Structure formats: C-alpha cells, structure tokens
mmCIF file with all atom_site columns, C-alpha atoms in Angstrom:
data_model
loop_
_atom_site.group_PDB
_atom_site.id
_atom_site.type_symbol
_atom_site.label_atom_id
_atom_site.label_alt_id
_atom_site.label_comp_id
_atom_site.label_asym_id
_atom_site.label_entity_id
_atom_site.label_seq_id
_atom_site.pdbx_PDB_ins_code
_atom_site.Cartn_x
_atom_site.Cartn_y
_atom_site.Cartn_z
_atom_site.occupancy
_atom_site.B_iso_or_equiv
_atom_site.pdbx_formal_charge
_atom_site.auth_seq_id
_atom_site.auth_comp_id
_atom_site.auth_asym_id
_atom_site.auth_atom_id
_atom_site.pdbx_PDB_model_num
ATOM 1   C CA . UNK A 1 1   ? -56.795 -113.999 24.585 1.00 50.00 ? 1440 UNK A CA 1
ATOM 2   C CA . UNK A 1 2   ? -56.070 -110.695 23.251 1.00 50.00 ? 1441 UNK A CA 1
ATOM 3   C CA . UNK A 1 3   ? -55.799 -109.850 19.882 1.00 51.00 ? 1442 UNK A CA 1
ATOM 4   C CA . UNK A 1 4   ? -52.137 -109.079 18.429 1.00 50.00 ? 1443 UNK A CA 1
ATOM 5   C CA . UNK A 1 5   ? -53.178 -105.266 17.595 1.00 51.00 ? 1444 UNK A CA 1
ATOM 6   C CA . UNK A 1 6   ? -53.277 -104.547 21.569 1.00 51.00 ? 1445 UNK A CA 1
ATOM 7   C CA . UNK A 1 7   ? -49.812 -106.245 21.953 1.00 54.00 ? 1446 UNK A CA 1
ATOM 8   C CA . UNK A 1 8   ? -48.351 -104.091 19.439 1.00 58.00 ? 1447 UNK A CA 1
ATOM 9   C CA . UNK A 1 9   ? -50.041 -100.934 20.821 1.00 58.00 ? 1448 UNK A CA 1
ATOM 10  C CA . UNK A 1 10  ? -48.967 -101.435 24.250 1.00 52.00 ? 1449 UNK A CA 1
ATOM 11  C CA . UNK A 1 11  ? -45.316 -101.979 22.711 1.00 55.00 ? 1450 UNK A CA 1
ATOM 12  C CA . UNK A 1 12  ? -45.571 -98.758  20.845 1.00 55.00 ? 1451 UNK A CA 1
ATOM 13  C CA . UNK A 1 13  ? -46.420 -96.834  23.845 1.00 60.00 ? 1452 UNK A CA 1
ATOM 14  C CA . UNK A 1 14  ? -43.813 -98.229  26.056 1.00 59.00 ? 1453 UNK A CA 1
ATOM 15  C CA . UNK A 1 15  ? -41.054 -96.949  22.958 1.00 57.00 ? 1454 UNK A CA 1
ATOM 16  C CA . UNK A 1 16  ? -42.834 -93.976  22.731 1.00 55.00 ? 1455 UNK A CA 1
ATOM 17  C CA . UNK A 1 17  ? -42.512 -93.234  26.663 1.00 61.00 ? 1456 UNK A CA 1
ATOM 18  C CA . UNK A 1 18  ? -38.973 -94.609  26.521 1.00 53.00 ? 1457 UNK A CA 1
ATOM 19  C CA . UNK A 1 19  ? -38.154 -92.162  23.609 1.00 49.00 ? 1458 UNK A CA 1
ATOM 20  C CA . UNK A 1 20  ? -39.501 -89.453  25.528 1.00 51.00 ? 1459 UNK A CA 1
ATOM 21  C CA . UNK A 1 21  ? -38.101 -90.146  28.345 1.00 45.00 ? 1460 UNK A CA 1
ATOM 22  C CA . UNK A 1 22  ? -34.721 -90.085  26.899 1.00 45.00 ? 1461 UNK A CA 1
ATOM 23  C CA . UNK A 1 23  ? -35.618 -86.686  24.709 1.00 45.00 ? 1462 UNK A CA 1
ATOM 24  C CA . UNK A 1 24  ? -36.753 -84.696  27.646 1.00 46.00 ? 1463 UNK A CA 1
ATOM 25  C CA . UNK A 1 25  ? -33.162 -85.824  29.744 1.00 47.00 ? 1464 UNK A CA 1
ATOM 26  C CA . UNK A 1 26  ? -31.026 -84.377  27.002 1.00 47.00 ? 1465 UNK A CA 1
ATOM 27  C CA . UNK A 1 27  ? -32.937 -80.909  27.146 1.00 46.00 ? 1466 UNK A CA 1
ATOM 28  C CA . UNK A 1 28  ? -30.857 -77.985  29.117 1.00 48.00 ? 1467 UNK A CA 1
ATOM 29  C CA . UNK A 1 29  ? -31.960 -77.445  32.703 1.00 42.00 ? 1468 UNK A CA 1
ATOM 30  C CA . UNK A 1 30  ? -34.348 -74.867  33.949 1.00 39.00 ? 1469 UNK A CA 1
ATOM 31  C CA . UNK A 1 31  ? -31.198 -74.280  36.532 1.00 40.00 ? 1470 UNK A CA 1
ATOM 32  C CA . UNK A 1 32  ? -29.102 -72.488  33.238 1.00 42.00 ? 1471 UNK A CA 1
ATOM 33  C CA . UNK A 1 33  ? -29.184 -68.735  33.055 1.00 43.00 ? 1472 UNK A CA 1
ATOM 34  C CA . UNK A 1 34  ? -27.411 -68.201  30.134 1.00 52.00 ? 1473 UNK A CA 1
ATOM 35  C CA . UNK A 1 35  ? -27.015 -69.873  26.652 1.00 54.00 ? 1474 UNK A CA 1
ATOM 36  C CA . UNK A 1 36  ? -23.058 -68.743  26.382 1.00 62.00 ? 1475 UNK A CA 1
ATOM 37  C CA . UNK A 1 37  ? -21.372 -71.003  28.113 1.00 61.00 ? 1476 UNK A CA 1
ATOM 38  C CA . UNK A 1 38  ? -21.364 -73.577  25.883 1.00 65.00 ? 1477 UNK A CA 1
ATOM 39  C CA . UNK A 1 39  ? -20.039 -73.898  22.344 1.00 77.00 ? 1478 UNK A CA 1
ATOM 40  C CA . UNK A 1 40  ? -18.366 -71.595  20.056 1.00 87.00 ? 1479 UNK A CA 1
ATOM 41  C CA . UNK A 1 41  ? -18.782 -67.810  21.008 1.00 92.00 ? 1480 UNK A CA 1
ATOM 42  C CA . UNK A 1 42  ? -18.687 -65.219  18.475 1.00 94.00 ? 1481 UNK A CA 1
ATOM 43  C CA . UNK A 1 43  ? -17.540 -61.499  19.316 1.00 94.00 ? 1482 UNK A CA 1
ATOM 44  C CA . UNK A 1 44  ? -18.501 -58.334  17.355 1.00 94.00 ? 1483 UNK A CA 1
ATOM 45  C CA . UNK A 1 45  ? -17.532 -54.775  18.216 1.00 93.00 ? 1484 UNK A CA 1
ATOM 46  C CA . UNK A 1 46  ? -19.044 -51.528  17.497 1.00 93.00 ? 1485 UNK A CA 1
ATOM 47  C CA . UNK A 1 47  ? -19.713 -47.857  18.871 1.00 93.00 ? 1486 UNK A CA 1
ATOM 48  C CA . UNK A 1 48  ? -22.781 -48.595  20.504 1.00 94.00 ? 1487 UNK A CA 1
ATOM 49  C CA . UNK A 1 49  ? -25.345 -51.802  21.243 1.00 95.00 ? 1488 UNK A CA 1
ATOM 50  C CA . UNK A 1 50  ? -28.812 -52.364  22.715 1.00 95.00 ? 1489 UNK A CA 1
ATOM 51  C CA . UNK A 1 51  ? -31.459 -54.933  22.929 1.00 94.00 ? 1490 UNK A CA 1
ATOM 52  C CA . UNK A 1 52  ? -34.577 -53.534  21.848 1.00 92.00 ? 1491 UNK A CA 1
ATOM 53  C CA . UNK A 1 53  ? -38.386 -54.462  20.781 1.00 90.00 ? 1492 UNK A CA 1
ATOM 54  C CA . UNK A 1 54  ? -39.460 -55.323  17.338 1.00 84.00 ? 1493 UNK A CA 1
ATOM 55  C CA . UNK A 1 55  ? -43.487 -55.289  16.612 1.00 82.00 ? 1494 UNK A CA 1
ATOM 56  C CA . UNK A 1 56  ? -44.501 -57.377  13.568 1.00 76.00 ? 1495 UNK A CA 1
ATOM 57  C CA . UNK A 1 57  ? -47.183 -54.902  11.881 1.00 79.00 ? 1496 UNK A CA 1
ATOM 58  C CA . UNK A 1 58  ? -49.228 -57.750  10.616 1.00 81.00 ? 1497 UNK A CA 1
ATOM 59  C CA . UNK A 1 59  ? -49.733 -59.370  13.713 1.00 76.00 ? 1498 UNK A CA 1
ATOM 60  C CA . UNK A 1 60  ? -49.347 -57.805  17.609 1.00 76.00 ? 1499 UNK A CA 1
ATOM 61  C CA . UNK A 1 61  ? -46.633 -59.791  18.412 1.00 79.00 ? 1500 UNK A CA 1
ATOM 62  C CA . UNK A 1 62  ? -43.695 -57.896  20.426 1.00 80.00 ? 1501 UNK A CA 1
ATOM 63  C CA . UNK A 1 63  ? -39.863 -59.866  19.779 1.00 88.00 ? 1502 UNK A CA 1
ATOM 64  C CA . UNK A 1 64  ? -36.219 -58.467  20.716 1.00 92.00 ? 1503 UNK A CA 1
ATOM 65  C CA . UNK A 1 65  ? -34.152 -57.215  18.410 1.00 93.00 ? 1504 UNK A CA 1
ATOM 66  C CA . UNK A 1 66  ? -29.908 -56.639  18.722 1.00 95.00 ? 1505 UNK A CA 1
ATOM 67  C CA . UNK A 1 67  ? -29.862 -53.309  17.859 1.00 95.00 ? 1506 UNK A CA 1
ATOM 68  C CA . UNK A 1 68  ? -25.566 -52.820  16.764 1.00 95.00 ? 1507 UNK A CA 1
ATOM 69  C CA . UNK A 1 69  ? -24.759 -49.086  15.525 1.00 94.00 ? 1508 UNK A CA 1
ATOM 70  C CA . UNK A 1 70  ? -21.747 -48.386  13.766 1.00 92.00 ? 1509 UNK A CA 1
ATOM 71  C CA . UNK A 1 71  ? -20.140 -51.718  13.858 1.00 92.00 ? 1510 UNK A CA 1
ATOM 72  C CA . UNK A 1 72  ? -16.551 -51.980  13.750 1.00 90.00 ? 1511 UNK A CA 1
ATOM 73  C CA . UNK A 1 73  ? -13.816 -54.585  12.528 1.00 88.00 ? 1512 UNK A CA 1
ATOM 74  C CA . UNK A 1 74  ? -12.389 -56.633  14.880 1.00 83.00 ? 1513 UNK A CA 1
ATOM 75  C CA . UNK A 1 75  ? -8.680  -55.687  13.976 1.00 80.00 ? 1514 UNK A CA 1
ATOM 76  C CA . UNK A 1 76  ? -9.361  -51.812  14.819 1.00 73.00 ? 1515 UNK A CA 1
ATOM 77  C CA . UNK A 1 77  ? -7.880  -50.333  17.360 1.00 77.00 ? 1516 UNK A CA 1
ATOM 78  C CA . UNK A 1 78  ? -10.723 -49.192  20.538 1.00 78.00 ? 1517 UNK A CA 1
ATOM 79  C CA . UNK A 1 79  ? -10.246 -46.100  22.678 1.00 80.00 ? 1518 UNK A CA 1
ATOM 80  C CA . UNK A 1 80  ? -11.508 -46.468  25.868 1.00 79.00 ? 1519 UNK A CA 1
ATOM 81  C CA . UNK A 1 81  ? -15.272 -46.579  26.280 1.00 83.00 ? 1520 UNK A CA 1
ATOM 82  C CA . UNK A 1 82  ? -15.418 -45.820  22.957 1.00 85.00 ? 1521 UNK A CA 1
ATOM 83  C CA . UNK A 1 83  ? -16.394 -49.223  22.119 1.00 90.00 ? 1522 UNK A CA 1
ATOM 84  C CA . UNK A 1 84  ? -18.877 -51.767  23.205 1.00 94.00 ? 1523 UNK A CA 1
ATOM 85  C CA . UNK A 1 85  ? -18.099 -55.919  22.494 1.00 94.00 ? 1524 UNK A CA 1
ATOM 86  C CA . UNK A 1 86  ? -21.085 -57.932  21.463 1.00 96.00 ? 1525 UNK A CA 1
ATOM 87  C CA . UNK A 1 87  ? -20.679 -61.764  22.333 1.00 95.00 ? 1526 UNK A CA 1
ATOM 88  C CA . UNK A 1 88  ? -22.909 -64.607  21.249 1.00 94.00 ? 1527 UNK A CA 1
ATOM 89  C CA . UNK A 1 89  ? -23.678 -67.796  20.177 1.00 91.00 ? 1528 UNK A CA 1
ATOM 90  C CA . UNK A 1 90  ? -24.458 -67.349  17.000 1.00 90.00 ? 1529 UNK A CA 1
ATOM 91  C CA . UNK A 1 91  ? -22.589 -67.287  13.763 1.00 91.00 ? 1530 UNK A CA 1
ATOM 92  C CA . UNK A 1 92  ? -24.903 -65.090  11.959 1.00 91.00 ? 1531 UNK A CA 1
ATOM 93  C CA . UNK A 1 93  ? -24.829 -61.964  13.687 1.00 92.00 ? 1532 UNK A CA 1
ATOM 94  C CA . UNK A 1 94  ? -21.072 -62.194  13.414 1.00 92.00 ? 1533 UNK A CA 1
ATOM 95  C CA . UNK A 1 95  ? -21.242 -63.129  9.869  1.00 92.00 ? 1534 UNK A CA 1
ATOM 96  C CA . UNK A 1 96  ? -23.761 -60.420  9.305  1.00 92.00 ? 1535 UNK A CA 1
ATOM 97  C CA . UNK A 1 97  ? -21.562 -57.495  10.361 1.00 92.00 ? 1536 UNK A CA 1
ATOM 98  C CA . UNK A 1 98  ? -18.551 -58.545  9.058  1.00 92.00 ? 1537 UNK A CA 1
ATOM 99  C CA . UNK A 1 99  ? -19.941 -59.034  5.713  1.00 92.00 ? 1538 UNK A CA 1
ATOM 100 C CA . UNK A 1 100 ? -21.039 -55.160  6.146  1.00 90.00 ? 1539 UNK A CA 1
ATOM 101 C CA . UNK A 1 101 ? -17.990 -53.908  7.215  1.00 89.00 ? 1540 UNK A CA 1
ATOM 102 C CA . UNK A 1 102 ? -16.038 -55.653  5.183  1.00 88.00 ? 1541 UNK A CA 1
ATOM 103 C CA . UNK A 1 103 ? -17.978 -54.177  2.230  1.00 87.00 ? 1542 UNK A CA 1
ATOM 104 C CA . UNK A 1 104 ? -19.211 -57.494  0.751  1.00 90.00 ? 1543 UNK A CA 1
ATOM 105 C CA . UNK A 1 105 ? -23.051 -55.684  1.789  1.00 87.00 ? 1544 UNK A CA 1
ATOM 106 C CA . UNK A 1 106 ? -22.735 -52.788  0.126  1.00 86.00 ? 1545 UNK A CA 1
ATOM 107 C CA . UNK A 1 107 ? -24.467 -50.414  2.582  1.00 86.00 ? 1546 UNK A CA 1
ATOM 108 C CA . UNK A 1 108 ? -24.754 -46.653  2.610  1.00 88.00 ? 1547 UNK A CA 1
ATOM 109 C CA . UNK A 1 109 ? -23.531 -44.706  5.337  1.00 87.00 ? 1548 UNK A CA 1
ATOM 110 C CA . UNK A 1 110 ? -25.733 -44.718  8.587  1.00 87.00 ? 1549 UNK A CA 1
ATOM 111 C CA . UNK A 1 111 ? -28.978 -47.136  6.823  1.00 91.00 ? 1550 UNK A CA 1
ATOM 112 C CA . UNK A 1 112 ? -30.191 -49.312  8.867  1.00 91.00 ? 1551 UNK A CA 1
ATOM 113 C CA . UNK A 1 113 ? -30.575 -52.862  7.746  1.00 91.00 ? 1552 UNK A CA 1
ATOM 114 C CA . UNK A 1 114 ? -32.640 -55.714  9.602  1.00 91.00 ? 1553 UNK A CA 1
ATOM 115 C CA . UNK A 1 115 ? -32.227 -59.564  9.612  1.00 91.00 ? 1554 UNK A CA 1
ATOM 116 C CA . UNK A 1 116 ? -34.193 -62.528  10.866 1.00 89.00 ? 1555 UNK A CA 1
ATOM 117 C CA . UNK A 1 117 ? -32.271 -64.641  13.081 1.00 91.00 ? 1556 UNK A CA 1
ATOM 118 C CA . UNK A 1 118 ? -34.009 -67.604  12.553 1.00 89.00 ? 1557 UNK A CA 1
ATOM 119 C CA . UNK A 1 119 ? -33.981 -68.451  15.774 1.00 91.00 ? 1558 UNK A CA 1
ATOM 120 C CA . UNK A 1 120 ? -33.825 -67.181  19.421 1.00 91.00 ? 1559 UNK A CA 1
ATOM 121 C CA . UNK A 1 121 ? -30.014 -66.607  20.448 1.00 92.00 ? 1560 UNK A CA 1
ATOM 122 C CA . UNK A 1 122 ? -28.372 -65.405  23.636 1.00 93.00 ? 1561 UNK A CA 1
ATOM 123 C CA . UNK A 1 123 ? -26.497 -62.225  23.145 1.00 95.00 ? 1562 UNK A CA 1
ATOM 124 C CA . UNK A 1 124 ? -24.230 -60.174  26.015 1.00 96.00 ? 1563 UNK A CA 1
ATOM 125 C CA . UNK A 1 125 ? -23.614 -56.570  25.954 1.00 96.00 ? 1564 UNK A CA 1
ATOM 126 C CA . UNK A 1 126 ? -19.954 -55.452  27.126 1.00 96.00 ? 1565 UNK A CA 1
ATOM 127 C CA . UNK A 1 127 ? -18.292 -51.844  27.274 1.00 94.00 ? 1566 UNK A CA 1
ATOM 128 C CA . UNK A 1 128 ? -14.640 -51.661  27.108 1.00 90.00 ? 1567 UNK A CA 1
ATOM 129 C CA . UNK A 1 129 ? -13.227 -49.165  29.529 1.00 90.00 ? 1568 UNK A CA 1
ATOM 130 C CA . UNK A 1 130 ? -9.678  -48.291  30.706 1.00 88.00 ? 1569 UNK A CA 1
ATOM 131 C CA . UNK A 1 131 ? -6.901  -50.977  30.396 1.00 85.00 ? 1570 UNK A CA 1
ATOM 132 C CA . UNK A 1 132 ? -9.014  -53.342  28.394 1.00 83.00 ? 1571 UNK A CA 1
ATOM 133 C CA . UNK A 1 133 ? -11.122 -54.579  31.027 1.00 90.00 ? 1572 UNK A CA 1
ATOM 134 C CA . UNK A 1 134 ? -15.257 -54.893  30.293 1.00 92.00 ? 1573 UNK A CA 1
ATOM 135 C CA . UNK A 1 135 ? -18.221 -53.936  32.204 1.00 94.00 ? 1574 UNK A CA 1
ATOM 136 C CA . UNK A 1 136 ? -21.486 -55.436  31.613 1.00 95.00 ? 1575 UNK A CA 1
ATOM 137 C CA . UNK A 1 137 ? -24.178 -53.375  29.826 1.00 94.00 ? 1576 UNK A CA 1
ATOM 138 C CA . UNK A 1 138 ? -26.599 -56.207  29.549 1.00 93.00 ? 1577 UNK A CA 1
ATOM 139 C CA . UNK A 1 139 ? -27.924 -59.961  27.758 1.00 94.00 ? 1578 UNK A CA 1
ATOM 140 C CA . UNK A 1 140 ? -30.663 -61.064  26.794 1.00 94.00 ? 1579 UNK A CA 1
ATOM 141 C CA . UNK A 1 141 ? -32.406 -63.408  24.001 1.00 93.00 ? 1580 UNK A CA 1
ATOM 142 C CA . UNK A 1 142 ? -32.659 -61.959  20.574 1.00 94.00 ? 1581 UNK A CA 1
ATOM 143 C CA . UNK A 1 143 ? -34.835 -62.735  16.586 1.00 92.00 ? 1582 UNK A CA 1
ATOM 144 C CA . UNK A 1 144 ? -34.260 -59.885  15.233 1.00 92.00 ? 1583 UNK A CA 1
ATOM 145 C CA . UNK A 1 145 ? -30.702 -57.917  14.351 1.00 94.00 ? 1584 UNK A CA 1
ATOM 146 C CA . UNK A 1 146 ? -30.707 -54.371  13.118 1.00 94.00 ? 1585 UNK A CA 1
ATOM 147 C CA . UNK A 1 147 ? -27.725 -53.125  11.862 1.00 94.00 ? 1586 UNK A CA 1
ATOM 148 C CA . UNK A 1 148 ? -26.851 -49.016  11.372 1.00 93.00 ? 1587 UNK A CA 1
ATOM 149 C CA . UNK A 1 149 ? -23.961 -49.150  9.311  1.00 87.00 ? 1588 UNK A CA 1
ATOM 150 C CA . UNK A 1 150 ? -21.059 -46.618  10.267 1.00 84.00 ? 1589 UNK A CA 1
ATOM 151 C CA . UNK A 1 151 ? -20.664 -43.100  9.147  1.00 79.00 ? 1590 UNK A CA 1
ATOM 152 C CA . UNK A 1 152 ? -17.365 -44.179  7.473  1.00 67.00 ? 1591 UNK A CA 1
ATOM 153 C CA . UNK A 1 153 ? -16.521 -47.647  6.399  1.00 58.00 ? 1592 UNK A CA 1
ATOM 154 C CA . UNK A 1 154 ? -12.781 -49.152  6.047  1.00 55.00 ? 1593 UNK A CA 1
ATOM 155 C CA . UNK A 1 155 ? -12.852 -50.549  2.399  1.00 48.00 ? 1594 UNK A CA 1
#
C-alpha cells in the first residue's frame, strides 16, 4: 500500500497539467501577425513617426522605441501628406500625447521626452495622402515612446 503523500502528489500533478493545459489554450496563436485586431484601438496623429532602437546604457540590451515628432490634436485639420496617423493598442501612448498637446505636460517647444511603456505594444504607422485615404509606412512592437513636442502648441 502506498502511503497517502504519493496519492496527493500524483493528484497535484494531474491539476497542475490540467491547469496548464488550459493556460497554454487561451494564449494567442503563433498564426497572428498583428496585435490590432482585437480590442480597443487608439489613434494619434502627428507630422512625422518612426520606430526606432533604444540602447539601455547600463546594460547592452537593444529595445524599439515609437519615435512621434510634433504630435498633433486629433480635432486639427491635416493637409495632405502632411500628416502621419499612429494606431495602437495601447492607452498610454494616446494618453501620453494628448496630455502634451493638450498642455497638461508642460513641454518646451521641440524637447524630446521619453516614456516606458511598461510593456511591449503593437503600433502601425499610416500617412494620410489625398482624399483621406492612408498608406502604410510601417508596424512593429514597441517599450519605449519618445515624444518631440511641436514647434508651436495649441493652448
């Protein structure tokens, strides 16, 4: 007879493997290529955008960064490709810029300020061009957002 510490161990394991089982099902699929379809998209404007590389100085460790220049409201009116659209998943970045161009972050003109995401988020890069209509510019995964604040802000 076995003693009642193996029957509880083998019980354990078989939750644990069930509880696995059942974490590793709800995960996304290897099969998605992007992180915006789902959810609640957020969309910032500004002149220009880019995804570029961040290097932490204390450590060599190379991350993206959202790199937005001269952010814009979203209530302004755009010119044609004067303007690039930022979309993404995250509330942050919008939250981020807005605060800035609303003047809540009081920012000199043309400093650049940088944020920890906190995370890794999907971003997409869109220019808008003639009659409204956007052309892709790029996407990627972002940690890092650097904001250049405008030359002028609308206070």
């Amino acid at each position: 007879m076995c003693p009642p510490i193996a029957d509880e161990t083998f019980m354990f394991r078989r939750a644990f493997i069930a509880l696995n089982l059942v974490a590793f099902s709800l995960l996304p699929s290897c099969r998605e290529t992007s992180g915006l379809e789902k959810g609640v998209l957020y969309e910032v404007y500004a002149d220009t955008a880019s995804i570029g590389q961040w290097v932490d100085p204390r450590a060599p460790i190379s991350q993206l960064k959202l790199i937005i220049d001269g952010p814009k409201k979203a209530n302004s009116y755009f010119r044609p490709n004067s303007t690039v659209v930022i979309t993404t998943n995250n509330e942050k970045i919008a939250a981020r810029v807005d605060d800035i161009v609303s003047g809540r972050i009081p920012v000199p003109a043309r400093m650049t300020t940088d944020y920890s995401l906190g995370g890794t988020f999907t971003v997409k890069i869109e220019k808008i061009v003639e009659g409204g209509k956007r052309v892709p510019l790029g996407e990627g995964r972002v940690n890092f957002l650097e904001i250049v604040s405008p030359e002028t802000l609308e206070r």
